[in-house]
Amino acid sequence: MAERRKLIAGNWKMNGLKADGLDLASSLAGRLNGAGAVPFDMLVCPPFPLLFPVGEAIKGSPLALGGQDCSFKTSGAHTGDVSPVMLKDAGCAFVILGHSERRADHGESDALVAAKAKAAHAEGLVAIICVGETEAQRDAGQAESVVAGQLAGSLPEGANASNTVIAYEPVWAIGTGKTATPDDVRAMHAHIRAELGKALSDAGAVRVLYGGSVKPSNAAELMAVENVDGALVGGASLKAEDFWAIAAACR
Ligand code: PGA
C-alpha cells in the first residue's frame, strides 16, 4: 500500500486579527521545531490579510502556509480576488478550494473549483479540494453519488498525488459538533479512493483528509480509520493546544 504521510490542516476561516494569528502560528511553529521527527505534516490557512505576517513569522519552520481560496486567474481586473501567484509570493504551499462554505455562500461550482485548482497547480501550489454531502443528501441515500460527482467535476486535468489533496467534509458535520461515525468515514473514504482510481494513475498515494468537528477528543479514533490521511480542522485549529493535540493523535 502507498505510504501516505498524514496532513493536519488548520482552516482558520474568517477568524483572527494579526496579533492572534501571529501568536497561534508562532506557538505551533515552536512546538513543531521542538518536537523533532513527527509522523505528520502541519499546515495553517489564515485569512488573506494575515498570510504575509504569518508567513514571515513561520519562515524556516516545518509549519506550512496555505490560502483558503484563490482566483482561477493570475492577475488583472478582478476586484476582490487573490491569485495563486500572490499566495505563492506570501509563502503559501497549499490552497483550500471548493470548501462547502464557498460553494454555498459564493455559488462555486465544480467547474470553477477545477479551474481554480488548475491555476493553483500552475503555480506549484497543492490544491486541497473539498467535497461533501449535505444532511438532506445523506438522508436521501445520495452521499456517495454526490461526492463522486463533486470529485469528477472538481479535479482538473493534471491532478496527481503530489499536487492534490482531497478533504471529505460532510456539510452537516462542519461547525456543528456532529461528526460522522468511524464506519461512515471508512465507507466514504474507501469510496473516494475508488473514485480517484478512475481519474488518477496514482490514486493510492493521494491524501484524503476528513473534516467536520474534528477535536482532540475524537481525533485519535478518526485518524485511525483506514484511508484517512489527516484532518481539515476549523474551530479546533484556532487554539494551539487543541490543534497540537489533534496532530499528536496521529500514529
Ligand atoms: P470545523 O470546520 O472543524 O469547525 O467543523 C471544518 C472545516 O470547515 O474545514
Coordinates of C-alpha atoms and ligand atoms in Angstrom, one line a residue:
M1 CA 0.0 0.0 0.0
A2 CA 1.2 3.5 -0.8
E3 CA 2.8 5.3 2.1
R4 CA 0.8 8.4 2.9
R5 CA 2.1 10.9 5.5
K6 CA -0.7 12.5 7.5
L7 CA -1.6 16.1 6.9
I8 CA -3.1 18.1 9.7
A9 CA -4.5 21.3 8.2
G10 CA -6.0 24.3 10.1
N11 CA -8.7 26.3 8.3
W12 CA -8.9 29.5 10.3
K13 CA -11.8 30.7 8.2
M14 CA -12.7 34.4 8.8
N15 CA -11.2 34.4 12.3
G16 CA -8.4 36.2 14.0
L17 CA -6.6 39.6 13.8
K18 CA -2.9 40.0 13.2
A19 CA -1.8 39.5 16.9
D20 CA -3.9 36.4 17.3
G21 CA -2.7 34.9 14.1
L22 CA 0.9 35.6 14.9
D23 CA 0.6 34.1 18.4
L24 CA -1.2 30.9 17.1
A25 CA 1.2 30.3 14.2
S26 CA 4.4 31.1 16.3
S27 CA 3.2 28.7 19.0
L28 CA 2.6 25.9 16.5
A29 CA 5.9 26.5 14.7
G30 CA 7.7 26.5 18.1
R31 CA 6.1 23.2 19.1
L32 CA 7.0 21.7 15.7
N33 CA 10.6 22.9 15.9
G34 CA 10.9 21.4 19.4
A35 CA 9.2 18.1 18.6
G36 CA 11.9 16.7 16.3
A37 CA 10.6 14.0 13.9
V38 CA 6.8 13.8 13.9
P39 CA 4.6 11.5 11.8
F40 CA 2.5 14.3 10.2
D41 CA 2.8 17.5 8.2
M42 CA 1.1 20.5 9.7
L43 CA -0.5 23.4 7.8
V44 CA -2.3 26.6 8.7
C45 CA -4.6 28.5 6.4
P46 CA -5.2 32.1 7.8
P47 CA -7.4 34.7 6.2
F48 CA -5.7 36.6 3.3
P49 CA -4.5 39.7 5.3
L50 CA -2.6 37.5 7.7
L51 CA -0.7 35.5 5.1
F52 CA 2.3 37.7 4.8
P53 CA 2.9 38.4 8.5
V54 CA 2.2 34.7 9.4
G55 CA 4.4 33.6 6.5
E56 CA 7.3 35.8 7.8
A57 CA 6.8 34.5 11.4
I58 CA 7.0 30.8 10.5
K59 CA 9.6 31.0 7.8
G60 CA 12.2 28.3 8.2
S61 CA 10.0 26.2 10.4
P62 CA 8.3 23.0 9.3
L63 CA 4.8 24.6 9.6
A64 CA 3.3 25.1 6.1
L65 CA 1.2 28.0 5.0
G66 CA -1.9 27.9 2.8
G67 CA -4.7 30.1 1.4
Q68 CA -8.4 29.5 1.9
D69 CA -9.3 30.2 -1.7
C70 CA -7.8 31.6 -4.9
S71 CA -8.8 33.0 -8.2
F72 CA -8.5 31.0 -11.4
K73 CA -6.8 34.0 -13.0
T74 CA -3.2 35.1 -12.4
S75 CA -3.7 38.9 -12.3
G76 CA -5.7 41.7 -13.8
A77 CA -9.1 43.5 -13.4
H78 CA -10.7 41.1 -10.8
T79 CA -11.7 43.3 -7.9
G80 CA -11.6 41.4 -4.6
D81 CA -9.9 38.3 -5.9
V82 CA -6.5 36.9 -4.9
S83 CA -4.4 35.0 -7.4
P84 CA -2.4 31.8 -6.8
V85 CA 0.7 33.8 -7.7
M86 CA 0.0 36.1 -4.8
L87 CA -0.4 33.1 -2.5
K88 CA 2.9 31.8 -3.6
D89 CA 4.5 35.2 -3.0
A90 CA 3.2 35.2 0.6
G91 CA 4.9 31.8 1.2
C92 CA 2.0 29.5 0.6
A93 CA 2.5 25.9 -0.5
F94 CA -1.2 25.0 -0.3
V95 CA -4.6 26.4 -1.0
I96 CA -8.0 25.1 0.1
L97 CA -10.5 25.1 -2.8
G98 CA -14.2 24.3 -3.0
H99 CA -14.9 24.5 0.7
S100 CA -18.6 23.9 1.3
E101 CA -18.9 27.5 2.7
R102 CA -17.6 28.9 -0.6
R103 CA -19.8 26.5 -2.6
A104 CA -22.8 27.7 -0.5
D105 CA -22.0 31.4 0.1
H106 CA -20.4 32.2 -3.3
G107 CA -22.2 29.7 -5.5
E108 CA -18.9 28.0 -6.5
S109 CA -19.5 25.2 -9.0
D110 CA -17.4 22.1 -9.5
A111 CA -16.2 23.6 -12.8
L112 CA -15.0 26.7 -11.1
V113 CA -13.2 24.7 -8.4
A114 CA -11.5 22.7 -11.1
A115 CA -10.4 25.9 -12.9
K116 CA -9.0 27.3 -9.6
A117 CA -7.2 24.0 -8.9
K118 CA -5.6 24.1 -12.4
A119 CA -4.4 27.7 -11.8
A120 CA -3.1 26.7 -8.4
H121 CA -1.2 23.8 -9.8
A122 CA 0.3 26.0 -12.5
E123 CA 2.0 28.0 -9.6
G124 CA 3.2 24.9 -7.9
L125 CA 0.6 25.0 -5.1
V126 CA -1.0 21.9 -3.7
A127 CA -4.8 22.2 -4.0
I128 CA -6.9 20.8 -1.1
I129 CA -10.2 20.1 -2.9
C130 CA -13.1 19.8 -0.6
V131 CA -16.1 17.6 -1.2
G132 CA -19.0 16.5 1.0
E133 CA -22.8 16.0 1.1
T134 CA -25.5 17.9 2.9
E135 CA -27.6 16.2 5.6
A136 CA -30.6 16.1 3.2
Q137 CA -28.5 14.4 0.6
R138 CA -27.2 11.8 3.1
D139 CA -30.7 11.2 4.4
A140 CA -31.8 10.6 0.8
G141 CA -29.1 8.0 0.3
Q142 CA -27.2 10.2 -2.1
A143 CA -24.0 10.8 -0.1
E144 CA -21.8 8.6 -2.3
S145 CA -23.1 9.8 -5.6
V146 CA -22.9 13.5 -4.6
V147 CA -19.3 13.1 -3.6
A148 CA -18.4 11.1 -6.7
G149 CA -20.0 13.9 -8.8
Q150 CA -18.1 16.6 -7.0
L151 CA -14.8 14.7 -7.4
A152 CA -15.3 14.1 -11.1
G153 CA -16.2 17.7 -11.7
S154 CA -13.6 19.4 -9.4
L155 CA -10.5 17.5 -10.3
P156 CA -8.6 19.3 -13.0
E157 CA -6.6 17.7 -15.8
G158 CA -3.1 17.2 -14.5
A159 CA -4.1 16.4 -10.9
N160 CA -2.0 13.9 -9.1
A161 CA -0.9 12.8 -5.7
S162 CA 1.8 15.5 -5.4
N163 CA -0.3 18.5 -6.3
T164 CA -3.7 17.5 -4.9
V165 CA -5.2 16.5 -1.6
I166 CA -8.9 15.7 -1.1
A167 CA -10.8 16.8 2.0
Y168 CA -14.1 14.9 2.7
E169 CA -16.2 17.2 4.8
P170 CA -19.8 16.2 5.3
V171 CA -21.6 19.6 5.4
W172 CA -23.7 18.6 8.4
A173 CA -20.6 17.9 10.5
I174 CA -19.0 21.3 9.9
G175 CA -19.0 23.5 13.0
T176 CA -22.0 21.6 14.4
G177 CA -20.2 19.3 16.9
K178 CA -21.7 16.3 15.0
T179 CA -19.0 14.0 13.5
A180 CA -19.5 11.2 11.1
T181 CA -19.1 7.8 12.7
P182 CA -15.8 6.0 12.0
D183 CA -17.8 3.4 10.0
D184 CA -19.4 6.2 7.8
V185 CA -15.9 7.8 7.4
R186 CA -14.3 4.4 6.5
A187 CA -17.0 3.8 3.9
M188 CA -16.8 7.2 2.3
H189 CA -13.0 7.3 2.3
A190 CA -12.9 3.9 0.6
H191 CA -15.4 5.2 -1.9
I192 CA -13.4 8.3 -2.6
R193 CA -10.2 6.3 -3.1
A194 CA -12.1 4.1 -5.6
E195 CA -13.4 7.1 -7.4
L196 CA -10.0 8.7 -7.5
G197 CA -8.7 5.5 -9.1
K198 CA -11.0 6.1 -12.1
A199 CA -9.4 9.5 -12.7
L200 CA -5.8 9.4 -11.5
S201 CA -3.0 6.9 -12.1
D202 CA -1.5 7.4 -8.6
A203 CA -4.8 7.5 -6.7
G204 CA -3.3 5.2 -4.0
A205 CA -0.9 8.0 -3.0
V206 CA -3.4 10.8 -2.8
R207 CA -4.0 12.1 0.7
V208 CA -7.7 12.1 1.7
L209 CA -8.4 14.2 4.8
Y210 CA -11.5 14.1 7.0
G211 CA -13.1 17.4 8.2
G212 CA -16.1 18.3 10.3
S213 CA -15.9 18.9 14.1
V214 CA -12.6 17.2 14.5
K215 CA -11.4 17.9 18.0
P216 CA -8.8 16.5 20.5
S217 CA -11.4 14.1 22.0
N218 CA -12.3 12.4 18.6
A219 CA -9.1 12.8 16.7
A220 CA -7.4 9.5 17.6
E221 CA -10.5 7.5 16.6
L222 CA -10.9 9.3 13.3
M223 CA -7.2 9.4 12.3
A224 CA -7.0 5.7 12.9
V225 CA -9.7 5.0 10.2
E226 CA -8.4 3.3 7.1
N227 CA -7.8 5.7 4.2
V228 CA -8.0 8.8 6.5
D229 CA -4.8 10.6 5.8
G230 CA -5.2 13.6 8.1
A231 CA -7.7 16.3 9.1
L232 CA -9.0 19.6 7.9
V233 CA -9.8 21.4 11.2
G234 CA -11.8 24.6 11.6
G235 CA -12.9 25.6 15.1
A236 CA -10.3 23.5 17.0
S237 CA -7.5 24.8 14.9
L238 CA -7.8 28.3 16.5
K239 CA -6.3 27.1 19.8
A240 CA -2.7 25.9 19.6
E241 CA -3.2 23.4 22.3
D242 CA -6.2 21.8 20.7
F243 CA -4.7 21.8 17.2
W244 CA -1.5 20.3 18.5
A245 CA -3.4 17.6 20.4
I246 CA -5.2 16.6 17.2
A247 CA -1.9 16.3 15.4
A248 CA -0.5 14.3 18.3
A249 CA -3.3 11.8 17.9
C250 CA -1.7 10.7 14.5
R251 CA 0.3 7.5 14.6
Ligands
PGA1 P1 -15.0 22.5 11.9 O1 -14.7 23.0 10.4 O2 -13.8 21.8 12.3 O3 -15.1 23.8 12.7 O4 -16.2 21.7 11.9 C1 -14.0 22.2 9.5 C2 -14.0 22.9 8.1 O5 -14.9 23.5 7.7 O6 -12.9 22.9 7.4

